[in-house]
PDB file of C-alpha atoms and ligand atoms in Angstrom:
ATOM      1  CA  ARG A   1     -22.785   8.701  -0.914  1.00  0.00           C
ATOM      2  CA  GLU A   2     -25.729   6.284  -0.805  1.00  0.00           C
ATOM      3  CA  GLU A   3     -25.286   5.306  -4.421  1.00  0.00           C
ATOM      4  CA  LEU A   4     -21.627   4.702  -3.777  1.00  0.00           C
ATOM      5  CA  GLU A   5     -22.028   2.600  -0.639  1.00  0.00           C
ATOM      6  CA  GLU A   6     -24.828   0.570  -2.220  1.00  0.00           C
ATOM      7  CA  LYS A   7     -22.121  -1.357  -4.093  1.00  0.00           C
ATOM      8  CA  ILE A   8     -20.444  -2.435  -0.855  1.00  0.00           C
ATOM      9  CA  GLU A   9     -21.289  -5.845   0.586  1.00  0.00           C
ATOM     10  CA  LYS A  10     -19.846  -5.107   4.019  1.00  0.00           C
ATOM     11  CA  VAL A  11     -17.347  -2.935   5.816  1.00  0.00           C
ATOM     12  CA  LEU A  12     -14.244  -5.003   6.535  1.00  0.00           C
ATOM     13  CA  ILE A  13     -12.218  -2.353   8.404  1.00  0.00           C
ATOM     14  CA  ASP A  14     -13.904   0.831   9.582  1.00  0.00           C
ATOM     15  CA  GLU A  15     -12.417   4.305   9.688  1.00  0.00           C
ATOM     16  CA  GLU A  16     -11.673   4.253  13.404  1.00  0.00           C
ATOM     17  CA  SER A  17      -9.856   0.909  13.252  1.00  0.00           C
ATOM     18  CA  LEU A  18      -7.772   2.167  10.331  1.00  0.00           C
ATOM     19  CA  THR A  19      -6.746   5.327  12.170  1.00  0.00           C
ATOM     20  CA  LYS A  20      -5.897   3.402  15.321  1.00  0.00           C
ATOM     21  CA  ARG A  21      -3.837   0.718  13.579  1.00  0.00           C
ATOM     22  CA  ILE A  22      -1.977   3.238  11.416  1.00  0.00           C
ATOM     23  CA  LYS A  23      -0.957   5.155  14.562  1.00  0.00           C
ATOM     24  CA  GLN A  24       0.485   1.914  15.976  1.00  0.00           C
ATOM     25  CA  LEU A  25       2.412   1.237  12.759  1.00  0.00           C
ATOM     26  CA  ALA A  26       3.771   4.787  12.779  1.00  0.00           C
ATOM     27  CA  SER A  27       5.040   4.476  16.332  1.00  0.00           C
ATOM     28  CA  GLN A  28       6.868   1.242  15.484  1.00  0.00           C
ATOM     29  CA  ILE A  29       8.348   2.929  12.429  1.00  0.00           C
ATOM     30  CA  ASN A  30       9.380   6.010  14.450  1.00  0.00           C
ATOM     31  CA  GLU A  31      11.144   3.749  16.924  1.00  0.00           C
ATOM     32  CA  TYR A  32      12.921   1.802  14.183  1.00  0.00           C
ATOM     33  CA  TYR A  33      14.260   4.843  12.312  1.00  0.00           C
ATOM     34  CA  LYS A  34      15.034   7.141  15.229  1.00  0.00           C
ATOM     35  CA  ASP A  35      18.836   6.715  15.094  1.00  0.00           C
ATOM     36  CA  LYS A  36      19.145   6.130  11.363  1.00  0.00           C
ATOM     37  CA  ASN A  37      20.077   8.181   8.296  1.00  0.00           C
ATOM     38  CA  GLU A  38      17.739  10.307   6.260  1.00  0.00           C
ATOM     39  CA  LEU A  39      14.399   8.647   5.694  1.00  0.00           C
ATOM     40  CA  VAL A  40      12.688   8.745   2.311  1.00  0.00           C
ATOM     41  CA  ILE A  41       9.078   7.596   2.421  1.00  0.00           C
ATOM     42  CA  VAL A  42       7.910   6.389  -0.977  1.00  0.00           C
ATOM     43  CA  GLY A  43       4.197   5.989  -1.672  1.00  0.00           C
ATOM     44  CA  ILE A  44       3.166   3.809  -4.588  1.00  0.00           C
ATOM     45  CA  LEU A  45       0.459   5.474  -6.658  1.00  0.00           C
ATOM     46  CA  LYS A  46      -2.391   5.416  -6.604  1.00  0.00           C
ATOM     47  CA  GLY A  47      -3.503   2.845  -4.051  1.00  0.00           C
ATOM     48  CA  SER A  48      -1.298   4.106  -1.222  1.00  0.00           C
ATOM     49  CA  ILE A  49      -2.464   7.740  -1.156  1.00  0.00           C
ATOM     50  CA  MET A  50      -4.766   7.558   1.889  1.00  0.00           C
ATOM     51  CA  PHE A  51      -2.452   5.282   3.845  1.00  0.00           C
ATOM     52  CA  MET A  52       0.548   7.437   2.959  1.00  0.00           C
ATOM     53  CA  ALA A  53      -1.217  10.557   4.216  1.00  0.00           C
ATOM     54  CA  GLU A  54      -2.475   8.997   7.437  1.00  0.00           C
ATOM     55  CA  LEU A  55       0.818   7.261   8.194  1.00  0.00           C
ATOM     56  CA  SER A  56       3.084  10.213   7.495  1.00  0.00           C
ATOM     57  CA  LYS A  57       0.988  12.480   9.742  1.00  0.00           C
ATOM     58  CA  ASN A  58       2.121  10.246  12.574  1.00  0.00           C
ATOM     59  CA  ILE A  59       5.805  10.038  11.638  1.00  0.00           C
ATOM     60  CA  ASN A  60       7.734  12.279  14.029  1.00  0.00           C
ATOM     61  CA  ILE A  61      11.229  12.188  12.546  1.00  0.00           C
ATOM     62  CA  ASN A  62      12.697  14.078   9.581  1.00  0.00           C
ATOM     63  CA  CYS A  63      11.610  12.503   6.324  1.00  0.00           C
ATOM     64  CA  THR A  64      10.793  13.366   2.740  1.00  0.00           C
ATOM     65  CA  LEU A  65       7.655  12.175   0.987  1.00  0.00           C
ATOM     66  CA  GLU A  66       8.100  10.828  -2.521  1.00  0.00           C
ATOM     67  CA  PHE A  67       5.934   8.943  -4.988  1.00  0.00           C
ATOM     68  CA  MET A  68       6.372   6.337  -7.662  1.00  0.00           C
ATOM     69  CA  ASP A  69       3.866   4.972 -10.104  1.00  0.00           C
ATOM     70  CA  VAL A  70       4.262   1.511 -11.521  1.00  0.00           C
ATOM     71  CA  SER A  71       2.037  -0.484 -13.768  1.00  0.00           C
ATOM     72  CA  SER A  72       1.864  -4.133 -14.585  1.00  0.00           C
ATOM     73  CA  TYR A  73       0.959  -5.197 -18.084  1.00  0.00           C
ATOM     74  CA  GLY A  74      -2.074  -7.379 -18.661  1.00  0.00           C
ATOM     75  CA  ALA A  75      -5.250  -8.252 -16.785  1.00  0.00           C
ATOM     76  CA  SER A  76      -7.127  -5.586 -14.852  1.00  0.00           C
ATOM     77  CA  THR A  77      -8.025  -7.341 -11.612  1.00  0.00           C
ATOM     78  CA  GLU A  78      -4.695  -9.105 -11.341  1.00  0.00           C
ATOM     79  CA  SER A  79      -1.189  -7.821 -11.796  1.00  0.00           C
ATOM     80  CA  SER A  80       1.002  -9.562 -14.357  1.00  0.00           C
ATOM     81  CA  GLY A  81       4.642 -10.474 -13.946  1.00  0.00           C
ATOM     82  CA  ASN A  82       6.035  -7.423 -15.723  1.00  0.00           C
ATOM     83  CA  VAL A  83       6.234  -4.257 -13.713  1.00  0.00           C
ATOM     84  CA  LYS A  84       6.999  -1.043 -15.540  1.00  0.00           C
ATOM     85  CA  ILE A  85       7.948   2.223 -13.844  1.00  0.00           C
ATOM     86  CA  MET A  86       5.559   4.931 -15.085  1.00  0.00           C
ATOM     87  CA  LYS A  87       6.740   7.667 -12.730  1.00  0.00           C
ATOM     88  CA  ASP A  88      10.120   7.328 -11.117  1.00  0.00           C
ATOM     89  CA  LEU A  89      11.581   9.003  -8.050  1.00  0.00           C
ATOM     90  CA  ASP A  90      13.023  12.418  -8.759  1.00  0.00           C
ATOM     91  CA  THR A  91      15.493  12.184  -5.928  1.00  0.00           C
ATOM     92  CA  ASP A  92      18.739  10.328  -5.293  1.00  0.00           C
ATOM     93  CA  ILE A  93      18.374   7.600  -2.675  1.00  0.00           C
ATOM     94  CA  THR A  94      22.041   6.613  -2.382  1.00  0.00           C
ATOM     95  CA  ASN A  95      22.821   5.878   1.293  1.00  0.00           C
ATOM     96  CA  LYS A  96      19.280   6.785   2.318  1.00  0.00           C
ATOM     97  CA  GLU A  97      16.781   4.707   4.245  1.00  0.00           C
ATOM     98  CA  VAL A  98      13.807   3.998   2.009  1.00  0.00           C
ATOM     99  CA  LEU A  99      10.380   3.031   3.290  1.00  0.00           C
ATOM    100  CA  LEU A 100       7.994   1.753   0.621  1.00  0.00           C
ATOM    101  CA  VAL A 101       4.354   2.404   1.441  1.00  0.00           C
ATOM    102  CA  GLU A 102       1.767   0.140  -0.178  1.00  0.00           C
ATOM    103  CA  ASP A 103      -1.947  -0.292   0.279  1.00  0.00           C
ATOM    104  CA  ILE A 104      -1.955  -4.055  -0.316  1.00  0.00           C
ATOM    105  CA  ILE A 105       0.299  -7.011  -1.037  1.00  0.00           C
ATOM    106  CA  ASP A 106      -1.460  -9.385  -3.337  1.00  0.00           C
ATOM    107  CA  THR A 107       0.722 -11.595  -5.557  1.00  0.00           C
ATOM    108  CA  GLY A 108       3.787  -9.716  -4.315  1.00  0.00           C
ATOM    109  CA  ARG A 109       5.037  -8.832  -7.791  1.00  0.00           C
ATOM    110  CA  THR A 110       4.814  -5.061  -7.489  1.00  0.00           C
ATOM    111  CA  LEU A 111       6.768  -4.888  -4.249  1.00  0.00           C
ATOM    112  CA  GLU A 112       9.320  -7.457  -5.302  1.00  0.00           C
ATOM    113  CA  ALA A 113      10.124  -5.471  -8.463  1.00  0.00           C
ATOM    114  CA  LEU A 114      10.209  -2.171  -6.583  1.00  0.00           C
ATOM    115  CA  ARG A 115      12.398  -3.438  -3.790  1.00  0.00           C
ATOM    116  CA  ARG A 116      14.893  -4.842  -6.274  1.00  0.00           C
ATOM    117  CA  SER A 117      14.942  -1.650  -8.309  1.00  0.00           C
ATOM    118  CA  LEU A 118      15.518   0.578  -5.272  1.00  0.00           C
ATOM    119  CA  GLU A 119      18.176  -1.653  -3.737  1.00  0.00           C
ATOM    120  CA  LYS A 120      20.157  -1.471  -6.986  1.00  0.00           C
ATOM    121  CA  ARG A 121      20.347   2.309  -6.634  1.00  0.00           C
ATOM    122  CA  GLY A 122      22.419   2.100  -3.488  1.00  0.00           C
ATOM    123  CA  ALA A 123      19.816   2.745  -0.823  1.00  0.00           C
ATOM    124  CA  ASN A 124      21.118   1.935   2.631  1.00  0.00           C
ATOM    125  CA  SER A 125      17.959   0.007   3.363  1.00  0.00           C
ATOM    126  CA  VAL A 126      14.634  -0.671   1.668  1.00  0.00           C
ATOM    127  CA  LYS A 127      11.800  -1.530   4.044  1.00  0.00           C
ATOM    128  CA  ILE A 128       8.142  -2.140   3.338  1.00  0.00           C
ATOM    129  CA  VAL A 129       5.001  -1.129   5.165  1.00  0.00           C
ATOM    130  CA  ALA A 130       1.714  -2.435   3.768  1.00  0.00           C
ATOM    131  CA  LEU A 131      -1.699  -1.597   5.133  1.00  0.00           C
ATOM    132  CA  LEU A 132      -3.234  -4.872   3.940  1.00  0.00           C
ATOM    133  CA  ASP A 133      -1.816  -8.290   3.245  1.00  0.00           C
ATOM    134  CA  LYS A 134      -3.635 -11.049   1.364  1.00  0.00           C
ATOM    135  CA  PRO A 135      -1.290 -13.995   1.993  1.00  0.00           C
ATOM    136  CA  GLU A 136      -3.522 -16.492   0.163  1.00  0.00           C
ATOM    137  CA  ARG A 137      -2.834 -14.745  -3.126  1.00  0.00           C
ATOM    138  CA  ARG A 138       0.935 -14.661  -2.902  1.00  0.00           C
ATOM    139  CA  LEU A 139       2.911 -15.877  -5.935  1.00  0.00           C
ATOM    140  CA  ILE A 140       6.244 -14.367  -4.981  1.00  0.00           C
ATOM    141  CA  GLU A 141       7.653 -14.788  -1.533  1.00  0.00           C
ATOM    142  CA  ILE A 142       7.912 -11.330  -0.079  1.00  0.00           C
ATOM    143  CA  LYS A 143       7.401 -10.196   3.483  1.00  0.00           C
ATOM    144  CA  ALA A 144       6.577  -6.689   4.535  1.00  0.00           C
ATOM    145  CA  ASP A 145       8.410  -5.326   7.532  1.00  0.00           C
ATOM    146  CA  TRP A 146       5.174  -3.881   8.932  1.00  0.00           C
ATOM    147  CA  VAL A 147       1.629  -4.945   8.042  1.00  0.00           C
ATOM    148  CA  GLY A 148      -1.585  -3.298   9.170  1.00  0.00           C
ATOM    149  CA  PHE A 149      -4.095  -6.092   8.653  1.00  0.00           C
ATOM    150  CA  LYS A 150      -4.017  -9.609   7.206  1.00  0.00           C
ATOM    151  CA  ILE A 151      -7.197 -10.045   5.195  1.00  0.00           C
ATOM    152  CA  PRO A 152      -8.966 -12.977   3.519  1.00  0.00           C
ATOM    153  CA  ASN A 153      -9.090 -13.356  -0.250  1.00  0.00           C
ATOM    154  CA  GLU A 154     -12.013 -10.998  -0.874  1.00  0.00           C
ATOM    155  CA  PHE A 155     -12.345  -8.139  -3.334  1.00  0.00           C
ATOM    156  CA  VAL A 156     -11.675  -5.068  -1.190  1.00  0.00           C
ATOM    157  CA  VAL A 157     -12.003  -1.400  -2.094  1.00  0.00           C
ATOM    158  CA  GLY A 158     -11.844   1.956  -0.357  1.00  0.00           C
ATOM    159  CA  PHE A 159      -9.213   3.980   1.523  1.00  0.00           C
ATOM    160  CA  GLY A 160      -7.206   4.210  -1.701  1.00  0.00           C
ATOM    161  CA  LEU A 161      -8.062   0.818  -3.163  1.00  0.00           C
ATOM    162  CA  ASP A 162     -10.051   0.769  -6.389  1.00  0.00           C
ATOM    163  CA  TYR A 163     -12.091  -1.335  -8.711  1.00  0.00           C
ATOM    164  CA  ASN A 164     -11.808   0.132 -12.218  1.00  0.00           C
ATOM    165  CA  GLN A 165     -10.486   3.324 -10.623  1.00  0.00           C
ATOM    166  CA  LEU A 166     -13.634   3.779  -8.501  1.00  0.00           C
ATOM    167  CA  TYR A 167     -14.200   3.604  -4.699  1.00  0.00           C
ATOM    168  CA  ARG A 168     -10.757   4.938  -3.716  1.00  0.00           C
ATOM    169  CA  ASN A 169     -12.462   7.812  -1.897  1.00  0.00           C
ATOM    170  CA  LEU A 170     -14.351   5.639   0.607  1.00  0.00           C
ATOM    171  CA  PRO A 171     -13.029   6.295   4.129  1.00  0.00           C
ATOM    172  CA  PHE A 172     -13.157   2.578   5.095  1.00  0.00           C
ATOM    173  CA  ILE A 173     -12.090  -0.758   3.593  1.00  0.00           C
ATOM    174  CA  GLY A 174     -15.104  -2.600   2.251  1.00  0.00           C
ATOM    175  CA  VAL A 175     -15.867  -5.753   0.337  1.00  0.00           C
ATOM    176  CA  LEU A 176     -17.318  -5.106  -3.106  1.00  0.00           C
ATOM    177  CA  LYS A 177     -20.569  -6.836  -4.059  1.00  0.00           C
ATOM    178  CA  ARG A 178     -19.955  -9.656  -6.517  1.00  0.00           C
ATOM    179  CA  GLU A 179     -22.508  -8.246  -8.945  1.00  0.00           C
ATOM    180  CA  VAL A 180     -20.260  -5.217  -9.504  1.00  0.00           C
ATOM    181  CA  TYR A 181     -17.393  -7.205 -10.982  1.00  0.00           C
ATOM    182  CA  GLU A 182     -19.110 -10.322 -12.315  1.00  0.00           C
TER     183      GLU A 182
HETATM  184  C1  LIG B   1      -2.546  -2.703  -6.831  1.00  0.00           C
HETATM  185  C2  LIG B   1      -2.231  -2.415  -5.382  1.00  0.00           C
HETATM  186  C3  LIG B   1      -0.785  -2.780  -5.267  1.00  0.00           C
HETATM  187  C4  LIG B   1      -0.639  -3.936  -6.233  1.00  0.00           C
HETATM  188  C5  LIG B   1      -0.666  -5.225  -5.485  1.00  0.00           C
HETATM  189  O1  LIG B   1      -2.118  -1.607  -7.595  1.00  0.00           O
HETATM  190  O2  LIG B   1      -2.421  -1.044  -5.101  1.00  0.00           O
HETATM  191  O3  LIG B   1       0.046  -1.724  -5.685  1.00  0.00           O
HETATM  192  O4  LIG B   1      -1.775  -3.871  -7.135  1.00  0.00           O
HETATM  193  O5  LIG B   1      -0.653  -6.315  -6.365  1.00  0.00           O
HETATM  194  P1  LIG B   1       0.521  -7.372  -6.485  1.00  0.00           P
HETATM  195  O6  LIG B   1       0.994  -7.712  -5.106  1.00  0.00           O
HETATM  196  O7  LIG B   1      -0.155  -8.524  -7.135  1.00  0.00           O
HETATM  197  O8  LIG B   1       1.592  -6.786  -7.332  1.00  0.00           O
HETATM  198  P2  LIG B   1      -2.579  -1.354  -9.101  1.00  0.00           P
HETATM  199  O9  LIG B   1      -1.515  -1.864 -10.006  1.00  0.00           O
HETATM  200  O10 LIG B   1      -3.962  -1.874  -9.298  1.00  0.00           O
HETATM  201  O11 LIG B   1      -2.573   0.230  -9.235  1.00  0.00           O
HETATM  202  P3  LIG B   1      -3.301   1.306  -8.312  1.00  0.00           P
HETATM  203  O12 LIG B   1      -2.534   1.345  -7.028  1.00  0.00           O
HETATM  204  O13 LIG B   1      -3.175   2.575  -9.073  1.00  0.00           O
HETATM  205  O14 LIG B   1      -4.714   0.857  -8.125  1.00  0.00           O
HETATM  206 MN1  LIG B   2      -1.101   0.028  -6.256  1.00  0.00          MN
HETATM  207 MG1  LIG B   3      -5.696  -0.988  -8.730  1.00  0.00          MG
END
């Protein structure tokens, strides 16, 4: 644990604040979907795993939990324009309400591609909940329906978010020391 946290510059959002904010998001989402059709909650691997788990624990209406994995070609710290579906849904979403669960909106490319793809399949609605939003980095105009925290343009890890696949297991959102990625 010490060796792991040694690479963290500072804690941006601690565990308690995450839990509290996610409960608030869940209650807004419960309210929104209470009179609607079947809800399919779709987590985007791998970044959304912690958020997906914490959020869905607080969803009090019938729903199914599904996962998709997408990858963007190209650079490692930045997503490229092309988004490829690596693992698709294994369920039909025609006439269903779909809620996409993401850890972070950065350029917006991932969510834009996913939203388009799911809308084409005849979903009744496709909504987005993102734990973090980095508006300064946006290249494609996309707005989430629910956002946990707006954050500055810093390299964040933890609570699902990685750098080179590491640090996802941290229970908080932290800023990575520059020396780690420079
Ligand atoms: C990260 C993050 C979002 C996406 C955001 O995922 O988890 O899914 O990039 O970037 P964008 O708004 O610029 O598209 P990544 O592709 O690194 O995969 P991971 O979730 O497995 O870490
Ligand atoms: Mn991701
Ligand atoms: Mg990543």
